[in-house]
Amino acid sequence: MRGAVLYGPRDVRFEERDAPKIVKPTDAIIRLSATCVCGSDLWPYRGFNPTARPTPMGHEYCGIVEDVGSAVRGIKPGQFVIGSFFASDNTCPICRAGYQSSCQHAELIGGAQAPLLRVPLADGTLVGTRDVPTEQLIPSLLALSDVMGTGWFAADAARVKPGMSVAVVGDGAVGLLAVLSAKLMGAERIIAMSRHEPRQKLAREFGATDIVAERGDEGVERIKDMTKGIGADAVMECVGTQQSMLQAIRSTRRGGYISYVGVPHGVELDGEQMFFSHVHLHGGPAPVRRFLPNLIELVYDRKINPGKVFDLTLPLDQVAEGYRAMDERRAIKTLLHP
């Protein structure tokens, strides 16, 4: 089969790769209905995470089960399934506490920008849908594999509750879906920080009540002005840079909550600043598996449409253009059809 392989900075190739096979009795093989490019894929694409060797890319997926290992009991060939970017057994103490992305036996999923994907720990990782969905639902179901699950975790970790004022730092797919999640959780005021008109428009469609285009000190001051000098009750940091993290901390009221779900790059926190800011800080790789059953039902019941973050759709063999479009901010998120 052919799939996406990253050779180095801005060098993605669509080339022949070995088709995945059952390696362990707990594996499943999925034929993908859709996959996509993630904002976190741009870190190695831009060279921030050096690539030591050609690396198969992609970790977001949904599709039809083709084969399962001898130990798999809950997943059957022919099922339409969605899974997280971390494989988990969903039974260890960490999983039972709701943090499947830190499962004691976790495996990072990779190589999903291809027609077929091997998923380890299939029973614990994959969640089946009610039926084989229509084409219309597939973008939203694909979004659950990472960006919608991560946006939901951002709101959950920030303890968003009805009546709160919240701010979202970052206007990528995760930030936009954090806006949607905060709206569903009842936030009264949702401030989206964005400089880009198409993203601002989608943020408002998802529930943002206010847009702040300023960054850094100016962005913090705008949020303080909008909240009578106090700061937001909850702030979701969805980027992963030093500036975005400091902006989140300084925009939060004393005693407020901050979630951070952007993969950190060069982030260092000042202990004294954290001590006197009196904020709650919680984040990490989203435990998407925890949220999948509920999110699947929300999609099927037409209560959410997270697939709107896909504003570019390409055949898989044009994956390199999908990366370029996101790198150049011509696209929010690229959906790929194998």
mmCIF file of C-alpha atoms in Angstrom:
data_model
loop_
_atom_site.group_PDB
_atom_site.id
_atom_site.type_symbol
_atom_site.label_atom_id
_atom_site.label_comp_id
_atom_site.label_asym_id
_atom_site.label_seq_id
_atom_site.Cartn_x
_atom_site.Cartn_y
_atom_site.Cartn_z
ATOM 1 C CA MET A 1 0.000 0.000 0.000
ATOM 2 C CA ARG A 2 1.010 3.665 -0.265
ATOM 3 C CA GLY A 3 1.000 6.173 2.590
ATOM 4 C CA ALA A 4 2.499 9.405 3.933
ATOM 5 C CA VAL A 5 6.117 9.360 5.106
ATOM 6 C CA LEU A 6 7.995 12.323 6.600
ATOM 7 C CA TYR A 7 11.652 12.474 5.578
ATOM 8 C CA GLY A 8 12.577 15.837 7.092
ATOM 9 C CA PRO A 9 11.397 19.436 7.392
ATOM 10 C CA ARG A 10 8.613 20.079 4.842
ATOM 11 C CA ASP A 11 9.394 16.836 3.052
ATOM 12 C CA VAL A 12 6.300 14.600 3.103
ATOM 13 C CA ARG A 13 6.147 11.874 0.470
ATOM 14 C CA PHE A 14 3.361 9.551 -0.583
ATOM 15 C CA GLU A 15 5.119 6.277 -1.199
ATOM 16 C CA GLU A 16 5.004 2.518 -0.939
ATOM 17 C CA ARG A 17 4.850 1.141 2.611
ATOM 18 C CA ASP A 18 4.320 -2.337 4.002
ATOM 19 C CA ALA A 19 0.651 -3.065 4.632
ATOM 20 C CA PRO A 20 -0.013 -3.628 8.336
ATOM 21 C CA LYS A 21 -0.628 -7.132 9.650
ATOM 22 C CA ILE A 22 -1.783 -8.658 12.897
ATOM 23 C CA VAL A 23 1.324 -8.757 15.101
ATOM 24 C CA LYS A 24 -0.187 -9.466 18.522
ATOM 25 C CA PRO A 25 -3.403 -11.337 19.343
ATOM 26 C CA THR A 26 -4.869 -8.074 20.742
ATOM 27 C CA ASP A 27 -4.465 -6.192 17.416
ATOM 28 C CA ALA A 28 -7.045 -5.104 14.866
ATOM 29 C CA ILE A 29 -6.595 -3.988 11.249
ATOM 30 C CA ILE A 30 -8.823 -1.153 10.040
ATOM 31 C CA ARG A 31 -9.534 -0.014 6.493
ATOM 32 C CA LEU A 32 -9.746 3.737 6.909
ATOM 33 C CA SER A 33 -12.791 5.646 5.704
ATOM 34 C CA ALA A 34 -10.981 8.942 6.330
ATOM 35 C CA THR A 35 -7.863 10.297 7.964
ATOM 36 C CA CYS A 36 -6.366 13.784 8.282
ATOM 37 C CA VAL A 37 -3.445 16.035 9.126
ATOM 38 C CA CYS A 38 -3.183 17.171 12.740
ATOM 39 C CA GLY A 39 -1.803 20.472 13.999
ATOM 40 C CA SER A 40 0.666 18.460 16.086
ATOM 41 C CA ASP A 41 1.965 16.888 12.843
ATOM 42 C CA LEU A 42 3.223 20.354 11.931
ATOM 43 C CA TRP A 43 5.838 20.340 14.709
ATOM 44 C CA PRO A 44 7.960 17.622 13.049
ATOM 45 C CA TYR A 45 6.952 18.891 9.595
ATOM 46 C CA ARG A 46 8.457 22.286 10.462
ATOM 47 C CA GLY A 47 11.567 20.677 11.946
ATOM 48 C CA PHE A 48 10.888 21.461 15.603
ATOM 49 C CA ASN A 49 10.933 17.715 16.345
ATOM 50 C CA PRO A 50 13.884 16.337 14.356
ATOM 51 C CA THR A 51 13.147 13.257 12.237
ATOM 52 C CA ALA A 52 15.930 10.691 12.628
ATOM 53 C CA ARG A 53 14.549 8.393 9.928
ATOM 54 C CA PRO A 54 11.690 8.318 7.419
ATOM 55 C CA THR A 55 8.560 8.235 9.583
ATOM 56 C CA PRO A 56 5.037 7.095 8.610
ATOM 57 C CA MET A 57 2.655 9.868 9.601
ATOM 58 C CA GLY A 58 -0.873 10.197 10.968
ATOM 59 C CA HIS A 59 -2.703 9.323 14.191
ATOM 60 C CA GLU A 60 -6.377 10.204 13.544
ATOM 61 C CA TYR A 61 -8.599 7.533 12.074
ATOM 62 C CA CYS A 62 -11.973 5.895 11.681
ATOM 63 C CA GLY A 63 -13.108 3.080 9.456
ATOM 64 C CA ILE A 64 -14.176 -0.528 9.007
ATOM 65 C CA VAL A 65 -12.543 -3.395 10.892
ATOM 66 C CA GLU A 66 -10.993 -5.859 8.426
ATOM 67 C CA ASP A 67 -9.335 -8.350 10.764
ATOM 68 C CA VAL A 68 -8.758 -8.941 14.475
ATOM 69 C CA GLY A 69 -6.318 -10.974 16.528
ATOM 70 C CA SER A 70 -7.285 -14.157 18.308
ATOM 71 C CA ALA A 71 -7.616 -12.449 21.711
ATOM 72 C CA VAL A 72 -9.952 -9.652 20.553
ATOM 73 C CA ARG A 73 -13.473 -10.142 21.881
ATOM 74 C CA GLY A 74 -15.407 -6.876 21.672
ATOM 75 C CA ILE A 75 -14.473 -5.698 18.179
ATOM 76 C CA LYS A 76 -15.673 -7.558 15.088
ATOM 77 C CA PRO A 77 -14.816 -7.409 11.372
ATOM 78 C CA GLY A 78 -17.322 -5.234 9.534
ATOM 79 C CA GLN A 79 -17.796 -2.804 12.439
ATOM 80 C CA PHE A 80 -17.246 0.925 11.955
ATOM 81 C CA VAL A 81 -14.905 2.063 14.727
ATOM 82 C CA ILE A 82 -13.100 5.117 16.059
ATOM 83 C CA GLY A 83 -10.053 5.093 18.302
ATOM 84 C CA SER A 84 -7.717 7.418 20.136
ATOM 85 C CA PHE A 85 -4.183 8.355 19.125
ATOM 86 C CA PHE A 86 -3.026 6.317 22.151
ATOM 87 C CA ALA A 87 -3.843 2.629 22.327
ATOM 88 C CA SER A 88 -4.911 1.592 25.817
ATOM 89 C CA ASP A 89 -6.138 -1.562 27.535
ATOM 90 C CA ASN A 90 -8.920 0.455 29.255
ATOM 91 C CA THR A 91 -8.626 -1.825 32.298
ATOM 92 C CA CYS A 92 -5.478 -0.779 34.197
ATOM 93 C CA PRO A 93 -5.799 1.514 37.275
ATOM 94 C CA ILE A 94 -4.817 4.595 35.233
ATOM 95 C CA CYS A 95 -7.437 3.820 32.581
ATOM 96 C CA ARG A 96 -10.107 3.215 35.221
ATOM 97 C CA ALA A 97 -9.282 6.661 36.626
ATOM 98 C CA GLY A 98 -10.061 8.106 33.189
ATOM 99 C CA TYR A 99 -6.566 8.729 31.810
ATOM 100 C CA GLN A 100 -6.299 6.145 29.056
ATOM 101 C CA SER A 101 -3.639 8.170 27.222
ATOM 102 C CA SER A 102 -1.353 7.324 30.168
ATOM 103 C CA CYS A 103 -2.366 3.659 30.292
ATOM 104 C CA GLN A 104 0.261 1.412 31.853
ATOM 105 C CA HIS A 105 0.439 -0.373 28.504
ATOM 106 C CA ALA A 106 -0.132 2.643 26.229
ATOM 107 C CA GLU A 107 1.154 2.618 22.664
ATOM 108 C CA LEU A 108 1.246 5.705 20.459
ATOM 109 C CA ILE A 109 -0.675 5.190 17.222
ATOM 110 C CA GLY A 110 1.187 6.135 14.052
ATOM 111 C CA GLY A 111 0.999 5.666 10.310
ATOM 112 C CA ALA A 112 -2.711 6.474 9.928
ATOM 113 C CA GLN A 113 -2.272 8.571 6.771
ATOM 114 C CA ALA A 114 -2.684 5.414 4.721
ATOM 115 C CA PRO A 115 -5.478 3.079 3.563
ATOM 116 C CA LEU A 116 -4.914 0.533 6.370
ATOM 117 C CA LEU A 117 -3.936 0.830 10.014
ATOM 118 C CA ARG A 118 -2.920 -1.612 12.724
ATOM 119 C CA VAL A 119 -4.449 -0.727 16.104
ATOM 120 C CA PRO A 120 -2.945 -2.416 19.179
ATOM 121 C CA LEU A 121 -5.068 -3.254 22.235
ATOM 122 C CA ALA A 122 -8.150 -3.157 20.040
ATOM 123 C CA ASP A 123 -10.706 -4.033 22.714
ATOM 124 C CA GLY A 124 -9.597 -1.172 24.933
ATOM 125 C CA THR A 125 -8.847 1.376 22.220
ATOM 126 C CA LEU A 126 -11.647 1.128 19.666
ATOM 127 C CA VAL A 127 -15.282 2.134 20.069
ATOM 128 C CA GLY A 128 -17.892 0.951 17.616
ATOM 129 C CA THR A 129 -20.660 3.162 16.290
ATOM 130 C CA ARG A 130 -24.371 2.300 16.084
ATOM 131 C CA ASP A 131 -23.998 1.271 12.464
ATOM 132 C CA VAL A 132 -21.906 2.053 9.408
ATOM 133 C CA PRO A 133 -22.419 5.817 9.152
ATOM 134 C CA THR A 134 -23.338 7.865 6.119
ATOM 135 C CA GLU A 135 -20.628 9.823 4.315
ATOM 136 C CA GLN A 136 -22.097 12.986 5.820
ATOM 137 C CA LEU A 137 -21.220 11.888 9.359
ATOM 138 C CA ILE A 138 -17.694 10.641 8.689
ATOM 139 C CA PRO A 139 -15.861 14.014 9.046
ATOM 140 C CA SER A 140 -17.422 14.596 12.464
ATOM 141 C CA LEU A 141 -16.713 11.036 13.580
ATOM 142 C CA LEU A 142 -13.111 11.363 12.408
ATOM 143 C CA ALA A 143 -12.762 14.571 14.444
ATOM 144 C CA LEU A 144 -13.583 12.600 17.596
ATOM 145 C CA SER A 145 -10.372 10.578 17.192
ATOM 146 C CA ASP A 146 -8.325 13.566 18.350
ATOM 147 C CA VAL A 147 -9.312 17.206 17.935
ATOM 148 C CA MET A 148 -12.877 17.029 19.273
ATOM 149 C CA GLY A 149 -11.814 14.695 22.077
ATOM 150 C CA THR A 150 -8.922 17.030 22.878
ATOM 151 C CA GLY A 151 -11.140 20.119 22.766
ATOM 152 C CA TRP A 152 -13.575 18.375 25.106
ATOM 153 C CA PHE A 153 -10.735 17.470 27.470
ATOM 154 C CA ALA A 154 -9.599 21.103 27.409
ATOM 155 C CA ALA A 155 -13.014 22.211 28.685
ATOM 156 C CA ASP A 156 -13.283 19.302 31.111
ATOM 157 C CA ALA A 157 -9.812 19.877 32.587
ATOM 158 C CA ALA A 158 -10.560 23.601 32.946
ATOM 159 C CA ARG A 159 -13.679 22.675 34.956
ATOM 160 C CA VAL A 160 -15.991 24.627 32.653
ATOM 161 C CA LYS A 161 -19.436 24.962 34.201
ATOM 162 C CA PRO A 162 -22.671 26.841 33.461
ATOM 163 C CA GLY A 163 -22.374 30.607 33.858
ATOM 164 C CA MET A 164 -18.583 30.750 33.625
ATOM 165 C CA SER A 165 -16.483 33.169 31.614
ATOM 166 C CA VAL A 166 -13.856 31.275 29.626
ATOM 167 C CA ALA A 167 -11.097 32.135 27.181
ATOM 168 C CA VAL A 168 -9.512 29.922 24.536
ATOM 169 C CA VAL A 169 -5.905 30.567 23.497
ATOM 170 C CA GLY A 170 -5.363 29.146 20.008
ATOM 171 C CA ASP A 171 -7.596 29.118 16.934
ATOM 172 C CA GLY A 172 -6.562 25.815 15.384
ATOM 173 C CA ALA A 173 -8.970 22.891 15.194
ATOM 174 C CA VAL A 174 -8.483 22.011 18.874
ATOM 175 C CA GLY A 175 -9.039 25.590 20.034
ATOM 176 C CA LEU A 176 -12.159 25.926 17.912
ATOM 177 C CA LEU A 177 -13.549 22.667 19.270
ATOM 178 C CA ALA A 178 -12.678 23.765 22.806
ATOM 179 C CA VAL A 179 -15.033 26.691 22.094
ATOM 180 C CA LEU A 180 -17.736 24.223 21.020
ATOM 181 C CA SER A 181 -17.128 22.091 24.121
ATOM 182 C CA ALA A 182 -17.319 25.085 26.455
ATOM 183 C CA LYS A 183 -20.607 26.080 24.858
ATOM 184 C CA LEU A 184 -22.038 22.585 25.409
ATOM 185 C CA MET A 185 -20.882 22.682 29.028
ATOM 186 C CA GLY A 186 -22.820 25.890 29.613
ATOM 187 C CA ALA A 187 -20.191 28.645 29.648
ATOM 188 C CA GLU A 188 -21.894 32.037 29.543
ATOM 189 C CA ARG A 189 -19.080 34.052 27.992
ATOM 190 C CA ILE A 190 -16.594 32.443 25.616
ATOM 191 C CA ILE A 191 -13.672 34.553 24.434
ATOM 192 C CA ALA A 192 -11.829 33.143 21.424
ATOM 193 C CA MET A 193 -8.363 34.526 20.753
ATOM 194 C CA SER A 194 -7.859 34.662 16.992
ATOM 195 C CA ARG A 195 -6.454 36.961 14.312
ATOM 196 C CA HIS A 196 -7.867 35.091 11.325
ATOM 197 C CA GLU A 197 -11.288 35.967 9.968
ATOM 198 C CA PRO A 198 -12.364 32.462 8.768
ATOM 199 C CA ARG A 199 -11.392 31.017 12.150
ATOM 200 C CA GLN A 200 -13.139 33.853 13.978
ATOM 201 C CA LYS A 201 -16.284 33.117 11.989
ATOM 202 C CA LEU A 202 -16.200 29.409 12.860
ATOM 203 C CA ALA A 203 -15.464 30.215 16.516
ATOM 204 C CA ARG A 204 -18.626 32.337 16.644
ATOM 205 C CA GLU A 205 -20.581 29.570 14.924
ATOM 206 C CA PHE A 206 -19.368 27.154 17.613
ATOM 207 C CA GLY A 207 -20.429 29.507 20.416
ATOM 208 C CA ALA A 208 -17.824 32.226 20.970
ATOM 209 C CA THR A 209 -19.388 35.420 22.300
ATOM 210 C CA ASP A 210 -16.255 37.565 21.893
ATOM 211 C CA ILE A 211 -13.129 37.635 19.737
ATOM 212 C CA VAL A 212 -9.754 38.977 20.896
ATOM 213 C CA ALA A 213 -7.187 39.473 18.147
ATOM 214 C CA GLU A 214 -4.391 40.794 20.377
ATOM 215 C CA ARG A 215 -1.653 38.529 21.731
ATOM 216 C CA GLY A 216 0.805 38.651 24.605
ATOM 217 C CA ASP A 217 0.444 41.544 27.071
ATOM 218 C CA GLU A 218 -2.162 43.260 24.899
ATOM 219 C CA GLY A 219 -4.245 40.094 24.739
ATOM 220 C CA VAL A 220 -4.102 39.694 28.511
ATOM 221 C CA GLU A 221 -5.173 43.307 29.026
ATOM 222 C CA ARG A 222 -8.112 42.897 26.652
ATOM 223 C CA ILE A 223 -9.366 39.887 28.585
ATOM 224 C CA LYS A 224 -8.905 41.713 31.891
ATOM 225 C CA ASP A 225 -10.848 44.690 30.509
ATOM 226 C CA MET A 226 -13.658 42.388 29.381
ATOM 227 C CA THR A 227 -13.882 40.720 32.804
ATOM 228 C CA LYS A 228 -13.830 43.882 34.981
ATOM 229 C CA GLY A 229 -10.129 43.487 35.719
ATOM 230 C CA ILE A 230 -10.515 40.010 37.230
ATOM 231 C CA GLY A 231 -9.661 37.600 34.442
ATOM 232 C CA ALA A 232 -11.559 34.626 33.023
ATOM 233 C CA ASP A 233 -12.858 31.855 35.309
ATOM 234 C CA ALA A 234 -11.255 29.266 33.028
ATOM 235 C CA VAL A 235 -8.705 29.445 30.219
ATOM 236 C CA MET A 236 -7.899 26.688 27.726
ATOM 237 C CA GLU A 237 -4.387 26.753 26.264
ATOM 238 C CA CYS A 238 -4.451 24.983 22.891
ATOM 239 C CA VAL A 239 -1.113 25.937 21.297
ATOM 240 C CA GLY A 240 1.892 24.800 23.341
ATOM 241 C CA THR A 241 4.300 27.748 23.179
ATOM 242 C CA GLN A 242 5.825 29.848 25.952
ATOM 243 C CA GLN A 243 3.803 32.886 24.891
ATOM 244 C CA SER A 244 0.507 31.038 24.765
ATOM 245 C CA MET A 245 1.032 29.417 28.174
ATOM 246 C CA LEU A 246 1.982 32.695 29.863
ATOM 247 C CA GLN A 247 -0.969 34.387 28.179
ATOM 248 C CA ALA A 248 -3.268 31.703 29.585
ATOM 249 C CA ILE A 249 -1.894 31.976 33.116
ATOM 250 C CA ARG A 250 -2.059 35.763 33.182
ATOM 251 C CA SER A 251 -5.579 35.849 31.718
ATOM 252 C CA THR A 252 -7.026 33.640 34.466
ATOM 253 C CA ARG A 253 -8.582 35.017 37.635
ATOM 254 C CA ARG A 254 -7.104 34.117 41.007
ATOM 255 C CA GLY A 255 -8.368 30.673 41.901
ATOM 256 C CA GLY A 256 -9.368 29.986 38.288
ATOM 257 C CA TYR A 257 -8.666 26.961 36.136
ATOM 258 C CA ILE A 258 -6.267 26.479 33.212
ATOM 259 C CA SER A 259 -6.123 23.485 30.933
ATOM 260 C CA TYR A 260 -3.223 22.942 28.552
ATOM 261 C CA VAL A 261 -3.616 20.530 25.665
ATOM 262 C CA GLY A 262 -1.208 21.953 23.082
ATOM 263 C CA VAL A 263 1.957 19.835 22.899
ATOM 264 C CA PRO A 264 4.507 22.018 24.793
ATOM 265 C CA HIS A 265 7.558 23.276 22.919
ATOM 266 C CA GLY A 266 9.995 25.370 24.918
ATOM 267 C CA VAL A 267 7.523 26.042 27.750
ATOM 268 C CA GLU A 268 9.109 26.870 31.112
ATOM 269 C CA LEU A 269 7.072 28.022 34.099
ATOM 270 C CA ASP A 270 8.245 30.326 36.868
ATOM 271 C CA GLY A 271 7.569 28.707 40.245
ATOM 272 C CA GLU A 272 7.077 32.004 42.070
ATOM 273 C CA GLN A 273 4.684 33.295 39.422
ATOM 274 C CA MET A 274 2.664 30.080 39.621
ATOM 275 C CA PHE A 275 2.646 30.214 43.428
ATOM 276 C CA PHE A 276 1.162 33.708 43.597
ATOM 277 C CA SER A 277 -1.194 33.305 40.637
ATOM 278 C CA HIS A 278 -3.284 30.860 42.697
ATOM 279 C CA VAL A 279 -4.491 29.023 39.578
ATOM 280 C CA HIS A 280 -5.332 25.371 39.044
ATOM 281 C CA LEU A 281 -3.355 23.877 36.147
ATOM 282 C CA HIS A 282 -4.260 20.594 34.492
ATOM 283 C CA GLY A 283 -3.549 19.116 31.074
ATOM 284 C CA GLY A 284 -1.620 16.613 29.024
ATOM 285 C CA PRO A 285 -2.390 14.239 26.154
ATOM 286 C CA ALA A 286 -6.178 14.068 26.003
ATOM 287 C CA PRO A 287 -7.697 10.801 27.269
ATOM 288 C CA VAL A 288 -9.903 10.683 24.185
ATOM 289 C CA ARG A 289 -11.033 7.110 24.895
ATOM 290 C CA ARG A 290 -12.847 8.347 28.022
ATOM 291 C CA PHE A 291 -15.043 10.672 25.990
ATOM 292 C CA LEU A 292 -15.601 8.662 22.797
ATOM 293 C CA PRO A 293 -18.883 6.918 23.697
ATOM 294 C CA ASN A 294 -20.581 10.197 24.678
ATOM 295 C CA LEU A 295 -19.170 12.155 21.743
ATOM 296 C CA ILE A 296 -20.249 9.494 19.234
ATOM 297 C CA GLU A 297 -23.816 9.777 20.535
ATOM 298 C CA LEU A 298 -23.693 13.593 20.273
ATOM 299 C CA VAL A 299 -22.640 13.299 16.621
ATOM 300 C CA TYR A 300 -25.280 10.695 15.780
ATOM 301 C CA ASP A 301 -27.971 12.783 17.500
ATOM 302 C CA ARG A 302 -26.844 15.810 15.424
ATOM 303 C CA LYS A 303 -26.083 17.820 18.576
ATOM 304 C CA ILE A 304 -22.535 18.599 17.448
ATOM 305 C CA ASN A 305 -20.890 18.894 14.040
ATOM 306 C CA PRO A 306 -17.146 19.056 14.753
ATOM 307 C CA GLY A 307 -16.416 18.039 11.154
ATOM 308 C CA LYS A 308 -16.797 21.717 10.225
ATOM 309 C CA VAL A 309 -13.137 22.217 11.182
ATOM 310 C CA PHE A 310 -12.187 20.364 7.990
ATOM 311 C CA ASP A 311 -12.058 23.174 5.461
ATOM 312 C CA LEU A 312 -9.888 21.322 2.939
ATOM 313 C CA THR A 313 -10.566 17.834 1.599
ATOM 314 C CA LEU A 314 -8.037 16.027 -0.593
ATOM 315 C CA PRO A 315 -7.367 12.527 -1.869
ATOM 316 C CA LEU A 316 -4.702 10.825 0.214
ATOM 317 C CA ASP A 317 -2.157 10.957 -2.581
ATOM 318 C CA GLN A 318 -2.162 14.762 -2.240
ATOM 319 C CA VAL A 319 -1.206 14.601 1.448
ATOM 320 C CA ALA A 320 1.846 16.849 0.887
ATOM 321 C CA GLU A 321 -0.448 19.676 -0.239
ATOM 322 C CA GLY A 322 -2.564 19.076 2.870
ATOM 323 C CA TYR A 323 0.489 19.711 5.033
ATOM 324 C CA ARG A 324 1.498 22.788 3.047
ATOM 325 C CA ALA A 325 -1.973 24.308 3.305
ATOM 326 C CA MET A 326 -2.028 23.937 7.076
ATOM 327 C CA ASP A 327 1.570 25.080 7.471
ATOM 328 C CA GLU A 328 0.759 28.248 5.508
ATOM 329 C CA ARG A 329 -2.549 28.684 7.398
ATOM 330 C CA ARG A 330 -4.535 28.369 4.172
ATOM 331 C CA ALA A 331 -6.479 25.578 5.871
ATOM 332 C CA ILE A 332 -7.599 24.941 9.437
ATOM 333 C CA LYS A 333 -7.511 21.164 9.016
ATOM 334 C CA THR A 334 -7.107 18.835 6.039
ATOM 335 C CA LEU A 335 -9.273 15.740 5.626
ATOM 336 C CA LEU A 336 -7.803 12.968 3.487
ATOM 337 C CA HIS A 337 -9.750 10.296 1.619
ATOM 338 C CA PRO A 338 -7.763 7.066 1.122
#
